[in-house]
PDB file of C-alpha atoms in Angstrom:
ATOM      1  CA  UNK A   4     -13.866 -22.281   8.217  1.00 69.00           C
ATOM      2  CA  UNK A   5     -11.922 -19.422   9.682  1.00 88.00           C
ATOM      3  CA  UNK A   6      -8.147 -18.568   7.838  1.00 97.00           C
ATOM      4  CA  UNK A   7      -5.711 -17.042   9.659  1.00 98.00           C
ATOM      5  CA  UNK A   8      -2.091 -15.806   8.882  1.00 98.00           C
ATOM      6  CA  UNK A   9       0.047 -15.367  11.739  1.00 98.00           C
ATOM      7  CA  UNK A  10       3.320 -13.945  12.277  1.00 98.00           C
ATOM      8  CA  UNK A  11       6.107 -12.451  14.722  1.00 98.00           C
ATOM      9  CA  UNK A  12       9.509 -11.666  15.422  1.00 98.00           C
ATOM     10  CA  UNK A  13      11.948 -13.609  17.686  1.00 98.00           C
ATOM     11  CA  UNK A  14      10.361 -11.986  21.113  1.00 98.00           C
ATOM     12  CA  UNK A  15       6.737 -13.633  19.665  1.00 98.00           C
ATOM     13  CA  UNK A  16       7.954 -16.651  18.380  1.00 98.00           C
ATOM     14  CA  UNK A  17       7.201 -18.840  21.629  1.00 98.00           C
ATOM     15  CA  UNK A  18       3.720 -17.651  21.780  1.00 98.00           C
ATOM     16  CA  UNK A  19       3.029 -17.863  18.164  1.00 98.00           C
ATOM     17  CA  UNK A  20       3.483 -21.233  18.160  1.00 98.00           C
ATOM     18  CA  UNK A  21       1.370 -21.880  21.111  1.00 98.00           C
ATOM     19  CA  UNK A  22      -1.400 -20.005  19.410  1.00 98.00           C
ATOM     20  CA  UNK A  23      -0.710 -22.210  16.309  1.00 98.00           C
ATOM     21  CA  UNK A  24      -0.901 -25.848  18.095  1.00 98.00           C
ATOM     22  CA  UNK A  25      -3.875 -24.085  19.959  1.00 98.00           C
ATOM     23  CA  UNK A  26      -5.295 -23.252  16.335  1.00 98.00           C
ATOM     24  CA  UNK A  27      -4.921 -26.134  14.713  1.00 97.00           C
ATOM     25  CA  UNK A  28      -6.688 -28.179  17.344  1.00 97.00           C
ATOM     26  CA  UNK A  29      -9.910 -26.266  16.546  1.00 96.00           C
ATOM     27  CA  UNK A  30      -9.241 -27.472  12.946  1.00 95.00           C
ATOM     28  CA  UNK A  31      -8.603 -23.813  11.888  1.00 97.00           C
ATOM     29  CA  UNK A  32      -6.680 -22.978   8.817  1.00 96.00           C
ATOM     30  CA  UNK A  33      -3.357 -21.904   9.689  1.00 98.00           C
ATOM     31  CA  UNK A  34      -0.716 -19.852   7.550  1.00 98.00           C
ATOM     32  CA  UNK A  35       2.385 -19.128   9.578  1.00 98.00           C
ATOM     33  CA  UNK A  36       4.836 -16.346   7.719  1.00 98.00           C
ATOM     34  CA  UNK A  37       7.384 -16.483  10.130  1.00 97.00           C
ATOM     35  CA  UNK A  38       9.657 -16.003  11.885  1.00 98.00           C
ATOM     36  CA  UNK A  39      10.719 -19.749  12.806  1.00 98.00           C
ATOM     37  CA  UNK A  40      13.189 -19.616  15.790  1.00 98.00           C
ATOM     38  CA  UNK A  41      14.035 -17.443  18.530  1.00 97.00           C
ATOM     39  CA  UNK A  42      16.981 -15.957  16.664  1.00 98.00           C
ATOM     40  CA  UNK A  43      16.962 -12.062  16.329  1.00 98.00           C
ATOM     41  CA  UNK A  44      15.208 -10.598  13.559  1.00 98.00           C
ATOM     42  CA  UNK A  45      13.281  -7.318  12.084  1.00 98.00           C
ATOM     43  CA  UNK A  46       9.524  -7.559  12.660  1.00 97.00           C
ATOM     44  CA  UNK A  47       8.392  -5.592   9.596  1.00 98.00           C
ATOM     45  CA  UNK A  48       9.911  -8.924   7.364  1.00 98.00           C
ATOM     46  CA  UNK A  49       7.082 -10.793   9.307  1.00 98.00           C
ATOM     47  CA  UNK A  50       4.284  -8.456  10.233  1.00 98.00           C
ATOM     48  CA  UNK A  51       3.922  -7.437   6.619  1.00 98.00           C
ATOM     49  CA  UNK A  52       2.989 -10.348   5.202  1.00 98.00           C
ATOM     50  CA  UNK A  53       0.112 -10.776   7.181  1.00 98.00           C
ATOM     51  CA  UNK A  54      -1.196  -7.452   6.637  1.00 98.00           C
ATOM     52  CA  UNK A  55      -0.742  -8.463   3.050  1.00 98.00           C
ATOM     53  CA  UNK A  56      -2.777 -11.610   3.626  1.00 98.00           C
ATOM     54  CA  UNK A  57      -5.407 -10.077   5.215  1.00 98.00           C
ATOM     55  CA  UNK A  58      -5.473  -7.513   2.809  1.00 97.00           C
ATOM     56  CA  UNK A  59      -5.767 -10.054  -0.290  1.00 97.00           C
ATOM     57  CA  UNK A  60      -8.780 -11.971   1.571  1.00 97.00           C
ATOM     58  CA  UNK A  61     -11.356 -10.176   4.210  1.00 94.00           C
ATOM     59  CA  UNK A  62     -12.008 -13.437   5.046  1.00 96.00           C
ATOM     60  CA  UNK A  63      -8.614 -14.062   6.599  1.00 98.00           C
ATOM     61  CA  UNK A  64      -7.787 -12.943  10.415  1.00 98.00           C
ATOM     62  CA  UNK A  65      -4.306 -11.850  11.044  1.00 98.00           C
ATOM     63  CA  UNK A  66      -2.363 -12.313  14.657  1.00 98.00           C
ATOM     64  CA  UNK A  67       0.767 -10.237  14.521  1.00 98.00           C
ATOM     65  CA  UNK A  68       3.408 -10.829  18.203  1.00 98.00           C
ATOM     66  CA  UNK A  69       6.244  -8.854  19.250  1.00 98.00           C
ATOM     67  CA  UNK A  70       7.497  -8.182  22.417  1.00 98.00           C
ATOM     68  CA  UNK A  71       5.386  -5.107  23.233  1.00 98.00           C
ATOM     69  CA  UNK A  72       3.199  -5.490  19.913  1.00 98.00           C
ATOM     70  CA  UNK A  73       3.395  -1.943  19.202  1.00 98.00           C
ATOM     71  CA  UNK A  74       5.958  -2.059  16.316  1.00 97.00           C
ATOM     72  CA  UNK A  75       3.915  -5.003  14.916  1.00 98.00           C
ATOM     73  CA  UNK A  76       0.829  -2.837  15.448  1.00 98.00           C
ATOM     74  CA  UNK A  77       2.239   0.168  13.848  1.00 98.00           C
ATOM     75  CA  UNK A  78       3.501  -1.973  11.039  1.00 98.00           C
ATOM     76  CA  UNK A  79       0.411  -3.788  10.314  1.00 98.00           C
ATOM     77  CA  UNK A  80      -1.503  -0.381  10.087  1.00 97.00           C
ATOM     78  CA  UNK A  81       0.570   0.733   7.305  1.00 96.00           C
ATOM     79  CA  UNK A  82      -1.594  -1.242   5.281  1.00 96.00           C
ATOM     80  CA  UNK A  83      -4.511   0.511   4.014  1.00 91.00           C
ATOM     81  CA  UNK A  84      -7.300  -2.366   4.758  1.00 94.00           C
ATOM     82  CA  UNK A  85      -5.930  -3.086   7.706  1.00 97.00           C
ATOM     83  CA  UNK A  86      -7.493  -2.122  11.457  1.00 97.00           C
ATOM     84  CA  UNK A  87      -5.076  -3.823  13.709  1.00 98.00           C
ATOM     85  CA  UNK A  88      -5.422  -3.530  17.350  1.00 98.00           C
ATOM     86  CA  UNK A  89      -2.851  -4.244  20.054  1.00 98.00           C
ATOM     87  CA  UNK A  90      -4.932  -6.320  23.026  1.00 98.00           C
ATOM     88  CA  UNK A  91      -3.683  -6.693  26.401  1.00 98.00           C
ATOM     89  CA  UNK A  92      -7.008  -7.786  27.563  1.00 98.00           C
ATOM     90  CA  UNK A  93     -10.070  -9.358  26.894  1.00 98.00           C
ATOM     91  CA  UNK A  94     -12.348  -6.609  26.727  1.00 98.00           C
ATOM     92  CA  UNK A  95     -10.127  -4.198  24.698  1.00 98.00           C
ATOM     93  CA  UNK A  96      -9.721  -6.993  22.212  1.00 98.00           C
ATOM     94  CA  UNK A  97     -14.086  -7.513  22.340  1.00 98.00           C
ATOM     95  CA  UNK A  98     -14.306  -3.500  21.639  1.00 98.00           C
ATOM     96  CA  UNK A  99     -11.786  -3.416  19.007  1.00 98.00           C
ATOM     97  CA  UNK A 100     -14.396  -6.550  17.145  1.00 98.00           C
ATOM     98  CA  UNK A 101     -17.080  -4.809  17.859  1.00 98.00           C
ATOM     99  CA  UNK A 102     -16.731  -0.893  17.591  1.00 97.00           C
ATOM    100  CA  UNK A 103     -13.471  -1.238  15.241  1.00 97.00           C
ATOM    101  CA  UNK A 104     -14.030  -4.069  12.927  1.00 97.00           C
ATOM    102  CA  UNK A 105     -10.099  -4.716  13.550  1.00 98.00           C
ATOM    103  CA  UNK A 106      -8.459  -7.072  11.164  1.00 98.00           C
ATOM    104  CA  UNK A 107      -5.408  -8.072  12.812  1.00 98.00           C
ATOM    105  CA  UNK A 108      -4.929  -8.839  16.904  1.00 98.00           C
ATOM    106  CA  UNK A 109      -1.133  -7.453  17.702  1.00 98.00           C
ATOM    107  CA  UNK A 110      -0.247  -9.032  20.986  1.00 98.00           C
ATOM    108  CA  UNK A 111       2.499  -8.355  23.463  1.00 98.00           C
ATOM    109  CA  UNK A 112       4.460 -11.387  24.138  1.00 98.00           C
ATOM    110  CA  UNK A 113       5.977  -9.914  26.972  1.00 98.00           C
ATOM    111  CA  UNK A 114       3.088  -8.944  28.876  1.00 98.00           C
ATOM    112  CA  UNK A 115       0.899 -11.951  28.729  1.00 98.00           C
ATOM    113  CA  UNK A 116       1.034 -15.232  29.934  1.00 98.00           C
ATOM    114  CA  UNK A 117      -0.447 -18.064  27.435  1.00 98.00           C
ATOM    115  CA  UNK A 118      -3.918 -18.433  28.970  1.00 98.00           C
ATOM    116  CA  UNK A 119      -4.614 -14.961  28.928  1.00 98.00           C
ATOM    117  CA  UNK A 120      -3.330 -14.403  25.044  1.00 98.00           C
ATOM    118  CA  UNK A 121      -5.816 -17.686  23.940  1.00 98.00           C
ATOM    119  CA  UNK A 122      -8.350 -16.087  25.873  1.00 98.00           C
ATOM    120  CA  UNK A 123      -7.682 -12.852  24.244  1.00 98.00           C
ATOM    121  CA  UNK A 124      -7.754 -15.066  20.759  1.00 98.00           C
ATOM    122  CA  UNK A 125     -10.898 -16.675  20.824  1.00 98.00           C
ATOM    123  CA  UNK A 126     -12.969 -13.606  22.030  1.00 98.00           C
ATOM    124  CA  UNK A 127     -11.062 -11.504  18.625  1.00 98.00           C
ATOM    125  CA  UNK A 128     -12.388 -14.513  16.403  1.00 98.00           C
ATOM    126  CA  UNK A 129     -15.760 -14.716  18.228  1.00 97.00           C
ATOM    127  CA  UNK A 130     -16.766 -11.246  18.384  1.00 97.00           C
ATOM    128  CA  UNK A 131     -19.195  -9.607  15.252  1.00 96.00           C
ATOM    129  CA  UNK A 132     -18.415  -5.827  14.751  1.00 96.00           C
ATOM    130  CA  UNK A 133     -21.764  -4.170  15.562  1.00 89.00           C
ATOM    131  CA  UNK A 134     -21.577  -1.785  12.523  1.00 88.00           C
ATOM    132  CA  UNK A 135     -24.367   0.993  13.161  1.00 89.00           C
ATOM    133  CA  UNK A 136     -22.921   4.354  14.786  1.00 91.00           C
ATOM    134  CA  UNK A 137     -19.438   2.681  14.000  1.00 95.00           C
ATOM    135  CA  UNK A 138     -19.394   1.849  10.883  1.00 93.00           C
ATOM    136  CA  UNK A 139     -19.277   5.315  10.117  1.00 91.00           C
ATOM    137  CA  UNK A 140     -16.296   5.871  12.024  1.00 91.00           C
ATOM    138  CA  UNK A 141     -14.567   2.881  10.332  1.00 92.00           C
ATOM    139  CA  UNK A 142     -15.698   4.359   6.906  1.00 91.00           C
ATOM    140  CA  UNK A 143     -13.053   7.451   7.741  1.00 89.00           C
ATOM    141  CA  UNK A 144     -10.349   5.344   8.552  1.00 87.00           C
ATOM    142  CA  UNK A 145      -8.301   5.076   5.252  1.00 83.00           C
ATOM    143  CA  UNK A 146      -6.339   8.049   4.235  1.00 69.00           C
ATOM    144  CA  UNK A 147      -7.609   9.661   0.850  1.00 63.00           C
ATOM    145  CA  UNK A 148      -4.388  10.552  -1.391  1.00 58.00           C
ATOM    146  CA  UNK A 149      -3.231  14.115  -1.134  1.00 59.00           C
ATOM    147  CA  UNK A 150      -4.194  15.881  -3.822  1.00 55.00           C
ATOM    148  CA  UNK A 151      -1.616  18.334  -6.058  1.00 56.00           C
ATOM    149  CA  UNK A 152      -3.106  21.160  -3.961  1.00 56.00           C
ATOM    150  CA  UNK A 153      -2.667  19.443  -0.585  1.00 56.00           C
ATOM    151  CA  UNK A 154      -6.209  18.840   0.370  1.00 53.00           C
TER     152      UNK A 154
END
């Protein structure tokens, strides 16, 4: 059974819980970190959990929504085991499965109506990364500490 955690801020909170009802009629484990209403809040309080859930569990799929997605994006991918990827459309969310491994789906509630976000969904859940010539690329991702020297 697939796990996913889920979370946005107030701009996301509409289509988050779309996703969820849509979710939990495929009988798919759901853990929802917030935010709970349409009043204002900061993202990060949100998005990081996720990434933190994800990070505990690389069996867990994370779904991060803000407005644009970028700041939930950008905050996800703080996380060191974390490859989120903000998807607009169906085939950039297929390529970031299957050349990026990505971890977390950042989407822009703004910019998408409902169909097009579940369709974005299930191809993020239903696409295998291809490893081969990219999982060498995904290898470099993580940042090595800075040595005392600097290198």
């Amino acid at each position: 059974m697939q796990k996913i955690s889920i979370g946005s801020d107030h701009a996301g909170f509409e289509l988050k819980s779309k996703i969820i009802d849509y979710l939990k009629e495929k009988q798919i484990d759901v853990k929802d970190k917030g935010t709970f209403s349409e009043d204002s809040v900061d993202y990060p309080d949100f998005i990081h959990p996720v990434a933190e859930a994800v990070e505990k569990d690389k069996n867990v799929i994370g779904i991060v929504i803000c407005g644009s997605a970028n700041g939930a994006c950008i905050t996800a991918n703080k996380h060191q085991k974390i490859r989120a990827a903000l998807c607009w459309s169906p085939e950039i969310a297929t390529l970031a499965r299957q050349h990026n491994d990505a971890n977390v789906l950042c989407l822009p509630a703004r910019f998408l109506e409902t169909s097009t976000a579940i369709e974005i969904l299930d191809l993020f859940l239903n696409t295998d990364f291809e490893g081969g010539r990219h999982q060498k690329r995904v290898d470099k991702i993580p940042v090595s500490p800075i040595t005392k020297d600097g290198n």
